[in-house]
Structure formats: structure tokens, C-alpha cells
Amino acid sequence: MGGKKWRVVCYVNQFYAQIGGEDKAGVGFGVKEEAIGPAIQFRNLLKDDCEVVGTVYCGDNYFADNAEKSAEEGLALVAALKPDLFIAGPAFNAGRYGIACGNMVSLVARKLGIPTVTAMYPENPAVDLFRKDTYIVETGIMASGMRDAAPKMAGIGLRLLKKEPIGGAVAEGYIPRDIILNEEQPDNAAHRAIEMVLHKLRGEPFSSELLPPVFDEVAPAEAVGDVKKIKLAMVTDGGLIPEDNPDRLKPNGSTTWGHYDWDTLMENRHFVIHSGYDGTWVMENPNRLLPIDVLREVAAEGKLGELDSEVYVATGNCASVEASRTKGEQIAARLKERAVQAVILTST
Amino acid sequence: MQICTVVDIAKSVGASRILRGFAITCPVGNPSVDEKDEKAYRRKYVEKALQMLEHPGERAHVESLG
């Protein structure tokens, strides 16, 4: 560095800025052109290569009342200090402070294009919102975890500045960002799998190399009451679409969906774009995927209030959970617009 | 409510009214019988599905036809 040190800016709340506790949570932004609170530890840990040029602080209530606007306000103060690295927190299990740290690191990284690091307890509500945007070092629930967290945060920050690689989440102590890293392993997968099984059989600890996706807890929807009085729609992830594919669905990993008038879909050329199952039987008779023939009969008999004339089609082949959630929200919004009260979803 | 054959996937993602379908490639039908019988069979799925909508859901609950 030839004597020149990287500039580090830290973010803390009113408590760590030693302004006060809950009674001072309403104070707005401020800057001290020195290290205060936890920033002192970062100054000491990074002293050979970096200089903490300032600490930006803000009251938790002030920040959380309008997090987006607050983050913009904080960003301006951070940017004025011309940082090379931005460190927020740790926030431990403090919800509002976590939201503040998460918003700050996320916006600073995006707008200033510099490395950022924060730290939280894994169950802090901000973790899920921001874990993909930055490195969130895992801390204990209490502030006494500072001693463990600070060196990990400083280590990751310094290596990001030096453009050195950051290893996997477990080894480095940060919360998984869902980024797949290439790593060379001394043993092949078969050996590692056998080792893992043996550990498991012996009741010894082992760590999985893959983490299953975490699904939401979904509360069952209320019963619809009398189906003779409701409007029903058919939804499928079986990928039956018009031949010209107006919504650009993909055979797998699709991020889009479409809604089609059933009669128009049937009268014109259509096909199964889903590449994860054999669409022959569905093409022979599309009612095998979307039982419109029977539903129309049932409705005509007065045993179903109304059937939506449109069907809602997605492709569920190798779709990511996140993309599926987005599609689900979009489909639900459309169903609500059309006053649909219940859905039958067929999955292939 | 959801009609599918791989019910474990529906269960794992949090579905609460699950009806076991005929096959992955044919959720509501049966290609091995004639058209009329197949439609009658499909009607059973539809009637069961509508009935499930009228009843309280239960997380990961699976029903099968007959």
C-alpha cells in the first residue's frame, strides 16, 4: 500500500454510538470522524492496512420508521467519507438495528460498489431480507458475541479489499448467501458420502455439503363454504400453452406463466412445453391436465357456482423456489382481480 | 387444493389439501380405459377436489380416491 491505507466507514445505532438507549432511539443520523463503539475493535483489528475514517450512526426508530428513505440519507453520509470498505453492526438479535444494518450494507454495496460486511444472529428478521446481498457474519444472540464476530468480519472485509477469495459460509462463519463456489476436494463424492454415512451411523457430528431449501410455513386456507356459490379457476404447472408461446415460458427453470381462455387455447395449436414429463397423454386429451370438460358439466348442474373461462399455466420443471414464489404471487393477484375464490392446481 | 402424483413435493412445500393424482403424465384421467369411463373417472377427481375445498385444510394432508 506504500503507506496509503484503505478507508473504512462503520455504521452503529444510537446505543453503540453511546448516545443512549430506547429513549434515544428516535435520534436522526450523525457522523463522527473517528471510530466509536464497535468500530474501535475494527480499527484495532485492521490497523495495519486500514484506517477507520468515520462512524455513521442513527437511532433505531428513526431508521426503521422509513427504512428506504433512511438508507438513502445514510448513504449520502457514508459516501461523503469516501470509504473503500463499509462495516455495519453487529446487530445480534436486535430487529430494528438488523433492518438498519441490512439496508445500509445493501444500498452502500449497490450504489458505491465497495465491499460491505455486517453481522447478526441467524434468526434476526433482517437476515432473510439481506443475506444474499452481502456477507452477514453469524453472531450469538447477545452482544457478548462481539469478541467472536469482530475478527471474522474484519477478516472478510480485509480479504474483500485485497480481492482475495472468500471461502464457503460454514468455514468462514457467515450466513449462506446461496452462492455456489467451486472448491477442490481431496476425495471424490463417493468417498465423502461414505464418510458422512459412517459419521451419521456412529452418531458423530457431520455437515452436509448441500442445504435443502427452506420452505415457508403455509397456514391452510379457510374452507370455501358452499362450492355452489363460488367462482373456481384451474391452475397447472404442467406447461400446456399456445404454440406461439406468447408468455415465453421455458421448458425448465421457467420464470414466467400465462393465462389463456380455454376455448381459444383448444381451438388453436397448443403444446406441452414442460420438458420434465412426457406430454403425450395430455396432448391426446388436455382435460387430463385441466379437467374443464367435467367442471363445465358440474357447473351446468348447479354443483359449482362458476368456472373461470381462463386457465393459468406455469411450468414447474426445475423451477427455483424464489421464482415459483414470484409466479405464485402474480397468479394470485390475477385470480383476485377476477374474483376467483378457489383454485384446483394440477401438478405433473 | 392441489392434485398431484408426487405428493411428497406438495407436502414439503406446505400444501394443505392434496389429492393423489392418477399419474405424473396424466393427473386427472386414465388413458387405459375408454373415453366415457375415463371421463367418469375424471369426474370422481373433480368431485373429491370440490369436496376438499369445502372442508378445513390440514398441513400436508393427503387424500386418495376410493
GROMACS .gro file of C-alpha atoms in nm:
model
  414
    1MET     CA    1   0.000   0.000   0.000
    2GLY     CA    2   0.307   0.228   0.025
    3GLY     CA    3   0.178   0.390   0.342
    4LYS     CA    4  -0.168   0.457   0.200
    5LYS     CA    5  -0.437   0.283   0.396
    6TRP     CA    6  -0.784   0.177   0.290
    7ARG     CA    7  -1.061   0.391   0.428
    8VAL     CA    8  -1.321   0.214   0.642
    9VAL     CA    9  -1.657   0.357   0.747
   10CYS     CA   10  -1.868   0.190   1.016
   11TYR     CA   11  -2.239   0.209   1.099
   12VAL     CA   12  -2.383   0.174   1.452
   13ASN     CA   13  -2.711   0.258   1.622
   14GLN     CA   14  -2.770   0.517   1.896
   15PHE     CA   15  -2.686   0.268   2.167
   16TYR     CA   16  -2.345   0.170   2.029
   17ALA     CA   17  -2.278   0.534   1.944
   18GLN     CA   18  -2.311   0.592   2.320
   19ILE     CA   19  -2.593   0.841   2.275
   20GLY     CA   20  -2.849   0.649   2.472
   21GLY     CA   21  -3.087   0.354   2.488
   22GLU     CA   22  -3.452   0.321   2.386
   23ASP     CA   23  -3.522   0.677   2.498
   24LYS     CA   24  -3.284   0.799   2.227
   25ALA     CA   25  -3.398   0.559   1.953
   26GLY     CA   26  -3.565   0.850   1.773
   27VAL     CA   27  -3.245   1.046   1.706
   28GLY     CA   28  -3.158   1.102   1.344
   29PHE     CA   29  -2.834   1.047   1.157
   30GLY     CA   30  -2.500   1.174   1.275
   31VAL     CA   31  -2.135   1.123   1.186
   32LYS     CA   32  -1.821   1.109   1.396
   33GLU     CA   33  -1.496   1.123   1.205
   34GLU     CA   34  -1.342   0.855   1.423
   35ALA     CA   35  -1.408   0.502   1.540
   36ILE     CA   36  -1.673   0.477   1.811
   37GLY     CA   37  -1.825   0.178   1.988
   38PRO     CA   38  -1.765  -0.148   1.799
   39ALA     CA   39  -1.578   0.047   1.532
   40ILE     CA   40  -1.290   0.071   1.779
   41GLN     CA   41  -1.244  -0.303   1.754
   42PHE     CA   42  -1.240  -0.286   1.374
   43ARG     CA   43  -0.985  -0.003   1.393
   44ASN     CA   44  -0.759  -0.222   1.608
   45LEU     CA   45  -0.808  -0.539   1.405
   46LEU     CA   46  -0.744  -0.367   1.072
   47LYS     CA   47  -0.483  -0.114   1.183
   48ASP     CA   48  -0.201  -0.243   0.957
   49ASP     CA   49  -0.396  -0.193   0.636
   50CYS     CA   50  -0.691   0.033   0.706
   51GLU     CA   51  -0.799   0.345   0.882
   52VAL     CA   52  -1.149   0.388   1.026
   53VAL     CA   53  -1.225   0.736   0.893
   54GLY     CA   54  -1.571   0.768   1.038
   55THR     CA   55  -1.869   0.616   1.212
   56VAL     CA   56  -2.219   0.692   1.088
   57TYR     CA   57  -2.492   0.643   1.345
   58CYS     CA   58  -2.867   0.664   1.367
   59GLY     CA   59  -3.144   0.588   1.616
   60ASP     CA   60  -3.319   0.255   1.551
   61ASN     CA   61  -3.670   0.401   1.548
   62TYR     CA   62  -3.571   0.688   1.323
   63PHE     CA   63  -3.421   0.442   1.076
   64ALA     CA   64  -3.695   0.182   1.085
   65ASP     CA   65  -3.981   0.432   1.053
   66ASN     CA   66  -3.894   0.475   0.686
   67ALA     CA   67  -3.609   0.236   0.617
   68GLU     CA   68  -3.578   0.310   0.248
   69LYS     CA   69  -3.556   0.686   0.296
   70SER     CA   70  -3.325   0.643   0.594
   71ALA     CA   71  -3.089   0.425   0.395
   72GLU     CA   72  -3.065   0.696   0.127
   73GLU     CA   73  -2.992   0.955   0.397
   74GLY     CA   74  -2.726   0.730   0.550
   75LEU     CA   75  -2.577   0.654   0.210
   76ALA     CA   76  -2.507   1.022   0.148
   77LEU     CA   77  -2.317   1.050   0.477
   78VAL     CA   78  -2.120   0.731   0.407
   79ALA     CA   79  -2.037   0.837   0.052
   80ALA     CA   80  -1.902   1.173   0.175
   81LEU     CA   81  -1.640   0.983   0.376
   82LYS     CA   82  -1.516   0.811   0.056
   83PRO     CA   83  -1.487   0.462   0.202
   84ASP     CA   84  -1.318   0.158   0.049
   85LEU     CA   85  -1.497  -0.077   0.292
   86PHE     CA   86  -1.822  -0.041   0.488
   87ILE     CA   87  -1.893  -0.235   0.808
   88ALA     CA   88  -2.231  -0.224   0.987
   89GLY     CA   89  -2.319  -0.360   1.327
   90PRO     CA   90  -2.307  -0.632   1.454
   91ALA     CA   91  -2.679  -0.617   1.518
   92PHE     CA   92  -2.704  -0.951   1.703
   93ASN     CA   93  -3.074  -1.026   1.751
   94ALA     CA   94  -3.195  -0.665   1.750
   95GLY     CA   95  -3.469  -0.644   1.488
   96ARG     CA   96  -3.474  -0.274   1.405
   97TYR     CA   97  -3.095  -0.247   1.423
   98GLY     CA   98  -3.074  -0.550   1.192
   99ILE     CA   99  -3.304  -0.384   0.941
  100ALA     CA  100  -3.090  -0.070   0.958
  101CYS     CA  101  -2.762  -0.260   0.911
  102GLY     CA  102  -2.909  -0.472   0.631
  103ASN     CA  103  -3.046  -0.172   0.443
  104MET     CA  104  -2.723   0.019   0.482
  105VAL     CA  105  -2.486  -0.256   0.364
  106SER     CA  106  -2.715  -0.346   0.078
  107LEU     CA  107  -2.753   0.010  -0.051
  108VAL     CA  108  -2.388   0.106   0.002
  109ALA     CA  109  -2.271  -0.204  -0.186
  110ARG     CA  110  -2.510  -0.133  -0.471
  111LYS     CA  111  -2.454   0.239  -0.501
  112LEU     CA  112  -2.088   0.278  -0.410
  113GLY     CA  113  -1.970  -0.058  -0.545
  114ILE     CA  114  -1.749  -0.127  -0.243
  115PRO     CA  115  -1.728  -0.436  -0.022
  116THR     CA  116  -1.960  -0.445   0.279
  117VAL     CA  117  -1.989  -0.668   0.585
  118THR     CA  118  -2.233  -0.690   0.871
  119ALA     CA  119  -2.314  -0.946   1.140
  120MET     CA  120  -2.633  -1.077   1.301
  121TYR     CA  121  -2.788  -1.362   1.490
  122PRO     CA  122  -2.930  -1.609   1.231
  123GLU     CA  123  -3.287  -1.553   1.349
  124ASN     CA  124  -3.271  -1.177   1.318
  125PRO     CA  125  -3.559  -1.094   1.079
  126ALA     CA  126  -3.323  -0.891   0.862
  127VAL     CA  127  -3.113  -1.197   0.779
  128ASP     CA  128  -3.357  -1.337   0.526
  129LEU     CA  129  -3.403  -0.999   0.364
  130PHE     CA  130  -3.035  -0.921   0.314
  131ARG     CA  131  -2.827  -1.240   0.336
  132LYS     CA  132  -2.793  -1.262  -0.042
  133ASP     CA  133  -2.678  -0.901  -0.076
  134THR     CA  134  -2.374  -0.910   0.147
  135TYR     CA  135  -2.169  -1.103   0.397
  136ILE     CA  136  -2.360  -1.136   0.723
  137VAL     CA  137  -2.131  -1.295   0.982
  138GLU     CA  138  -2.321  -1.520   1.218
  139THR     CA  139  -2.321  -1.398   1.579
  140GLY     CA  140  -2.460  -1.521   1.908
  141ILE     CA  141  -2.784  -1.378   2.035
  142MET     CA  142  -2.621  -1.134   2.280
  143ALA     CA  143  -2.374  -0.852   2.239
  144SER     CA  144  -2.118  -1.063   2.425
  145GLY     CA  145  -2.070  -1.239   2.089
  146MET     CA  146  -1.879  -0.933   1.966
  147ARG     CA  147  -1.542  -1.086   2.052
  148ASP     CA  148  -1.603  -1.379   1.813
  149ALA     CA  149  -1.776  -1.185   1.539
  150ALA     CA  150  -1.542  -0.887   1.502
  151PRO     CA  151  -1.232  -1.079   1.381
  152LYS     CA  152  -1.442  -1.272   1.128
  153MET     CA  153  -1.597  -0.950   0.998
  154ALA     CA  154  -1.261  -0.776   0.980
  155GLY     CA  155  -1.105  -1.079   0.809
  156ILE     CA  156  -1.370  -1.097   0.540
  157GLY     CA  157  -1.359  -0.720   0.489
  158LEU     CA  158  -0.982  -0.713   0.451
  159ARG     CA  159  -0.976  -1.000   0.205
  160LEU     CA  160  -1.250  -0.836   0.001
  161LEU     CA  161  -1.033  -0.524  -0.015
  162LYS     CA  162  -0.732  -0.732  -0.121
  163LYS     CA  163  -0.953  -0.914  -0.372
  164GLU     CA  164  -0.866  -1.244  -0.210
  165PRO     CA  165  -1.118  -1.529  -0.224
  166ILE     CA  166  -1.376  -1.579   0.049
  167GLY     CA  167  -1.448  -1.942   0.127
  168GLY     CA  168  -1.776  -2.120   0.198
  169ALA     CA  169  -2.028  -1.998   0.451
  170VAL     CA  170  -1.967  -2.261   0.718
  171ALA     CA  171  -1.588  -2.235   0.708
  172GLU     CA  172  -1.591  -1.855   0.710
  173GLY     CA  173  -1.870  -1.814   0.963
  174TYR     CA  174  -2.112  -1.611   0.753
  175ILE     CA  175  -2.477  -1.684   0.677
  176PRO     CA  176  -2.523  -1.871   0.345
  177ARG     CA  177  -2.577  -1.640   0.050
  178ASP     CA  178  -2.692  -1.917  -0.185
  179ILE     CA  179  -2.384  -1.866  -0.397
  180ILE     CA  180  -2.228  -2.184  -0.533
  181LEU     CA  181  -1.849  -2.182  -0.504
  182ASN     CA  182  -1.614  -2.414  -0.684
  183GLU     CA  183  -1.390  -2.591  -0.438
  184GLU     CA  184  -1.138  -2.864  -0.494
  185GLN     CA  185  -1.185  -3.160  -0.262
  186PRO     CA  186  -0.914  -3.417  -0.189
  187ASP     CA  187  -1.167  -3.704  -0.204
  188ASN     CA  188  -1.434  -3.770  -0.461
  189ALA     CA  189  -1.806  -3.755  -0.381
  190ALA     CA  190  -1.839  -4.131  -0.319
  191HIS     CA  191  -1.570  -4.122  -0.051
  192ARG     CA  192  -1.718  -3.816   0.112
  193ALA     CA  193  -2.067  -3.966   0.110
  194ILE     CA  194  -1.946  -4.288   0.276
  195GLU     CA  195  -1.758  -4.085   0.537
  196MET     CA  196  -2.073  -3.886   0.606
  197VAL     CA  197  -2.284  -4.200   0.645
  198LEU     CA  198  -2.027  -4.356   0.880
  199HIS     CA  199  -2.027  -4.043   1.095
  200LYS     CA  200  -2.405  -4.050   1.099
  201LEU     CA  201  -2.417  -4.418   1.196
  202ARG     CA  202  -2.173  -4.357   1.479
  203GLY     CA  203  -2.382  -4.066   1.598
  204GLU     CA  204  -2.093  -3.828   1.531
  205PRO     CA  205  -2.135  -3.474   1.401
  206PHE     CA  206  -2.105  -3.418   1.027
  207SER     CA  207  -2.201  -3.138   0.798
  208SER     CA  208  -2.395  -3.173   0.477
  209GLU     CA  209  -2.245  -3.015   0.167
  210LEU     CA  210  -2.590  -2.921   0.042
  211LEU     CA  211  -2.860  -2.746   0.233
  212PRO     CA  212  -3.220  -2.818   0.140
  213PRO     CA  213  -3.421  -2.507   0.053
  214VAL     CA  214  -3.616  -2.361   0.340
  215PHE     CA  215  -3.989  -2.354   0.269
  216ASP     CA  216  -4.242  -2.121   0.422
  217GLU     CA  217  -4.486  -2.241   0.681
  218VAL     CA  218  -4.814  -2.204   0.497
  219ALA     CA  219  -5.132  -2.185   0.701
  220PRO     CA  220  -5.412  -2.383   0.534
  221ALA     CA  221  -5.662  -2.156   0.360
  222GLU     CA  222  -6.009  -2.142   0.510
  223ALA     CA  223  -6.268  -2.380   0.372
  224VAL     CA  224  -6.458  -2.208   0.089
  225GLY     CA  225  -6.803  -2.278   0.224
  226ASP     CA  226  -7.052  -2.394  -0.034
  227VAL     CA  227  -6.891  -2.462  -0.375
  228LYS     CA  228  -7.231  -2.399  -0.536
  229LYS     CA  229  -7.173  -2.032  -0.460
  230ILE     CA  230  -6.811  -1.977  -0.555
  231LYS     CA  231  -6.604  -1.898  -0.861
  232LEU     CA  232  -6.333  -2.154  -0.926
  233ALA     CA  233  -6.028  -2.144  -1.151
  234MET     CA  234  -5.792  -2.410  -1.280
  235VAL     CA  235  -5.419  -2.361  -1.241
  236THR     CA  236  -5.149  -2.602  -1.352
  237ASP     CA  237  -4.773  -2.633  -1.357
  238GLY     CA  238  -4.798  -2.875  -1.648
  239GLY     CA  239  -4.698  -2.625  -1.918
  240LEU     CA  240  -4.986  -2.657  -2.170
  241ILE     CA  241  -4.961  -2.340  -2.380
  242PRO     CA  242  -5.043  -2.186  -2.720
  243GLU     CA  243  -4.798  -2.280  -2.992
  244ASP     CA  244  -4.668  -1.926  -3.031
  245ASN     CA  245  -4.582  -1.918  -2.658
  246PRO     CA  246  -4.682  -1.551  -2.604
  247ASP     CA  247  -4.562  -1.551  -2.243
  248ARG     CA  248  -4.226  -1.704  -2.325
  249LEU     CA  249  -4.246  -1.998  -2.088
  250LYS     CA  250  -3.937  -2.216  -2.082
  251PRO     CA  251  -3.918  -2.599  -2.087
  252ASN     CA  252  -3.745  -2.584  -1.748
  253GLY     CA  253  -3.642  -2.320  -1.498
  254SER     CA  254  -3.925  -2.103  -1.628
  255THR     CA  255  -3.979  -1.768  -1.460
  256THR     CA  256  -4.297  -1.677  -1.647
  257TRP     CA  257  -4.655  -1.808  -1.667
  258GLY     CA  258  -4.958  -1.741  -1.879
  259HIS     CA  259  -5.335  -1.714  -1.859
  260TYR     CA  260  -5.536  -1.841  -2.152
  261ASP     CA  261  -5.901  -1.858  -2.245
  262TRP     CA  262  -5.965  -2.232  -2.252
  263ASP     CA  263  -6.170  -2.242  -2.573
  264THR     CA  264  -5.922  -2.024  -2.760
  265LEU     CA  265  -5.636  -2.241  -2.635
  266MET     CA  266  -5.812  -2.555  -2.754
  267GLU     CA  267  -5.923  -2.413  -3.090
  268ASN     CA  268  -5.572  -2.312  -3.183
  269ARG     CA  269  -5.249  -2.504  -3.194
  270HIS     CA  270  -5.111  -2.578  -2.848
  271PHE     CA  271  -4.841  -2.796  -2.696
  272VAL     CA  272  -4.677  -2.904  -2.370
  273ILE     CA  273  -4.358  -2.700  -2.325
  274HIS     CA  274  -4.268  -2.870  -1.995
  275SER     CA  275  -3.962  -3.088  -2.071
  276GLY     CA  276  -3.976  -3.284  -1.746
  277TYR     CA  277  -4.262  -3.516  -1.837
  278ASP     CA  278  -4.400  -3.688  -2.146
  279GLY     CA  279  -4.688  -3.473  -2.270
  280THR     CA  280  -4.837  -3.740  -2.500
  281TRP     CA  281  -5.138  -3.823  -2.282
  282VAL     CA  282  -5.212  -3.458  -2.213
  283MET     CA  283  -5.194  -3.376  -2.585
  284GLU     CA  284  -5.431  -3.665  -2.659
  285ASN     CA  285  -5.682  -3.510  -2.421
  286PRO     CA  286  -5.592  -3.184  -2.240
  287ASN     CA  287  -5.875  -3.246  -1.993
  288ARG     CA  288  -5.640  -3.498  -1.834
  289LEU     CA  289  -5.436  -3.199  -1.716
  290LEU     CA  290  -5.713  -2.942  -1.673
  291PRO     CA  291  -6.050  -3.116  -1.621
  292ILE     CA  292  -6.255  -2.841  -1.785
  293ASP     CA  293  -6.496  -3.090  -1.951
  294VAL     CA  294  -6.611  -3.222  -1.614
  295LEU     CA  295  -6.602  -2.886  -1.437
  296ARG     CA  296  -6.833  -2.735  -1.701
  297GLU     CA  297  -7.077  -3.022  -1.652
  298VAL     CA  298  -7.065  -2.984  -1.277
  299ALA     CA  299  -7.123  -2.609  -1.310
  300ALA     CA  300  -7.412  -2.665  -1.555
  301GLU     CA  301  -7.571  -2.897  -1.299
  302GLY     CA  302  -7.550  -2.619  -1.042
  303LYS     CA  303  -7.299  -2.807  -0.826
  304LEU     CA  304  -7.034  -2.541  -0.882
  305GLY     CA  305  -7.105  -2.168  -0.879
  306GLU     CA  306  -6.890  -2.056  -1.170
  307LEU     CA  307  -6.582  -2.168  -1.359
  308ASP     CA  308  -6.328  -1.908  -1.473
  309SER     CA  309  -6.306  -1.912  -1.851
  310GLU     CA  310  -5.933  -1.873  -1.830
  311VAL     CA  311  -5.676  -2.129  -1.719
  312TYR     CA  312  -5.349  -2.034  -1.553
  313VAL     CA  313  -5.041  -2.218  -1.672
  314ALA     CA  314  -4.687  -2.238  -1.537
  315THR     CA  315  -4.405  -2.486  -1.591
  316GLY     CA  316  -4.285  -2.646  -1.273
  317ASN     CA  317  -3.976  -2.816  -1.409
  318CYS     CA  318  -3.659  -2.736  -1.210
  319ALA     CA  319  -3.812  -2.404  -1.107
  320SER     CA  320  -3.639  -2.228  -0.821
  321VAL     CA  321  -3.836  -2.171  -0.504
  322GLU     CA  322  -3.790  -1.798  -0.536
  323ALA     CA  323  -3.908  -1.782  -0.898
  324SER     CA  324  -4.204  -2.002  -0.810
  325ARG     CA  325  -4.298  -1.776  -0.522
  326THR     CA  326  -4.297  -1.475  -0.755
  327LYS     CA  327  -4.507  -1.657  -1.015
  328GLY     CA  328  -4.746  -1.768  -0.741
  329GLU     CA  329  -4.789  -1.411  -0.622
  330GLN     CA  330  -4.855  -1.289  -0.977
  331ILE     CA  331  -5.108  -1.563  -1.047
  332ALA     CA  332  -5.280  -1.498  -0.714
  333ALA     CA  333  -5.307  -1.127  -0.794
  334ARG     CA  334  -5.473  -1.204  -1.129
  335LEU     CA  335  -5.710  -1.454  -0.964
  336LYS     CA  336  -5.809  -1.192  -0.708
  337GLU     CA  337  -5.876  -0.938  -0.982
  338ARG     CA  338  -6.114  -1.186  -1.141
  339ALA     CA  339  -6.285  -1.255  -0.807
  340VAL     CA  340  -6.182  -1.621  -0.806
  341GLN     CA  341  -6.244  -1.776  -0.464
  342ALA     CA  342  -6.092  -2.122  -0.500
  343VAL     CA  343  -5.839  -2.299  -0.718
  344ILE     CA  344  -5.763  -2.652  -0.820
  345LEU     CA  345  -5.394  -2.680  -0.905
  346THR     CA  346  -5.282  -2.981  -1.103
  347SER     CA  347  -4.916  -3.073  -1.095
  348THR     CA  348  -4.731  -3.308  -1.325
  349MET     CA  349  -5.627  -2.755  -0.336
  350GLN     CA  350  -5.368  -2.950  -0.535
  351ILE     CA  351  -5.394  -3.267  -0.742
  352CYS     CA  352  -5.057  -3.432  -0.799
  353THR     CA  353  -4.886  -3.767  -0.805
  354VAL     CA  354  -4.560  -3.685  -0.630
  355VAL     CA  355  -4.740  -3.591  -0.310
  356ASP     CA  356  -4.418  -3.560  -0.109
  357ILE     CA  357  -4.327  -3.246  -0.300
  358ALA     CA  358  -4.668  -3.093  -0.232
  359LYS     CA  359  -4.630  -3.183   0.134
  360SER     CA  360  -4.281  -3.037   0.164
  361VAL     CA  361  -4.378  -2.700   0.017
  362GLY     CA  362  -4.670  -2.658   0.255
  363ALA     CA  363  -4.983  -2.763   0.062
  364SER     CA  364  -5.274  -2.843   0.287
  365ARG     CA  365  -5.534  -3.007   0.060
  366ILE     CA  366  -5.363  -3.267  -0.155
  367LEU     CA  367  -5.536  -3.526  -0.373
  368ARG     CA  368  -5.325  -3.805  -0.519
  369GLY     CA  369  -5.350  -3.788  -0.900
  370PHE     CA  370  -5.354  -4.077  -1.147
  371ALA     CA  371  -5.003  -4.032  -1.290
  372ILE     CA  372  -4.735  -3.768  -1.329
  373THR     CA  373  -4.812  -3.752  -1.702
  374CYS     CA  374  -5.190  -3.757  -1.651
  375PRO     CA  375  -5.313  -3.604  -1.326
  376VAL     CA  376  -5.687  -3.648  -1.381
  377GLY     CA  377  -5.771  -3.930  -1.617
  378ASN     CA  378  -5.687  -4.285  -1.706
  379PRO     CA  379  -5.566  -4.348  -2.062
  380SER     CA  380  -5.608  -4.725  -2.030
  381VAL     CA  381  -5.990  -4.716  -2.029
  382ASP     CA  382  -6.231  -4.588  -2.296
  383GLU     CA  383  -6.321  -4.222  -2.321
  384LYS     CA  384  -6.655  -4.248  -2.143
  385ASP     CA  385  -6.517  -4.440  -1.848
  386GLU     CA  386  -6.222  -4.209  -1.831
  387LYS     CA  387  -6.448  -3.907  -1.807
  388ALA     CA  388  -6.648  -4.072  -1.528
  389TYR     CA  389  -6.319  -4.137  -1.352
  390ARG     CA  390  -6.211  -3.776  -1.401
  391ARG     CA  391  -6.541  -3.664  -1.252
  392LYS     CA  392  -6.452  -3.851  -0.932
  393TYR     CA  393  -6.134  -3.645  -0.903
  394VAL     CA  394  -6.324  -3.322  -0.958
  395GLU     CA  395  -6.598  -3.407  -0.709
  396LYS     CA  396  -6.341  -3.509  -0.449
  397ALA     CA  397  -6.145  -3.189  -0.512
  398LEU     CA  398  -6.455  -2.972  -0.467
  399GLN     CA  399  -6.543  -3.159  -0.151
  400MET     CA  400  -6.192  -3.100  -0.012
  401LEU     CA  401  -6.233  -2.726  -0.075
  402GLU     CA  402  -6.542  -2.729   0.144
  403HIS     CA  403  -6.357  -2.884   0.436
  404PRO     CA  404  -6.091  -2.733   0.662
  405GLY     CA  405  -5.737  -2.784   0.535
  406GLU     CA  406  -5.465  -2.950   0.733
  407ARG     CA  407  -5.097  -2.906   0.663
  408ALA     CA  408  -4.957  -3.185   0.439
  409HIS     CA  409  -5.288  -3.373   0.442
  410VAL     CA  410  -5.324  -3.618   0.152
  411GLU     CA  411  -5.641  -3.786   0.026
  412SER     CA  412  -5.678  -4.057  -0.234
  413LEU     CA  413  -5.973  -4.167  -0.446
  414GLY     CA  414  -6.167  -4.462  -0.303
   0.00000   0.00000   0.00000
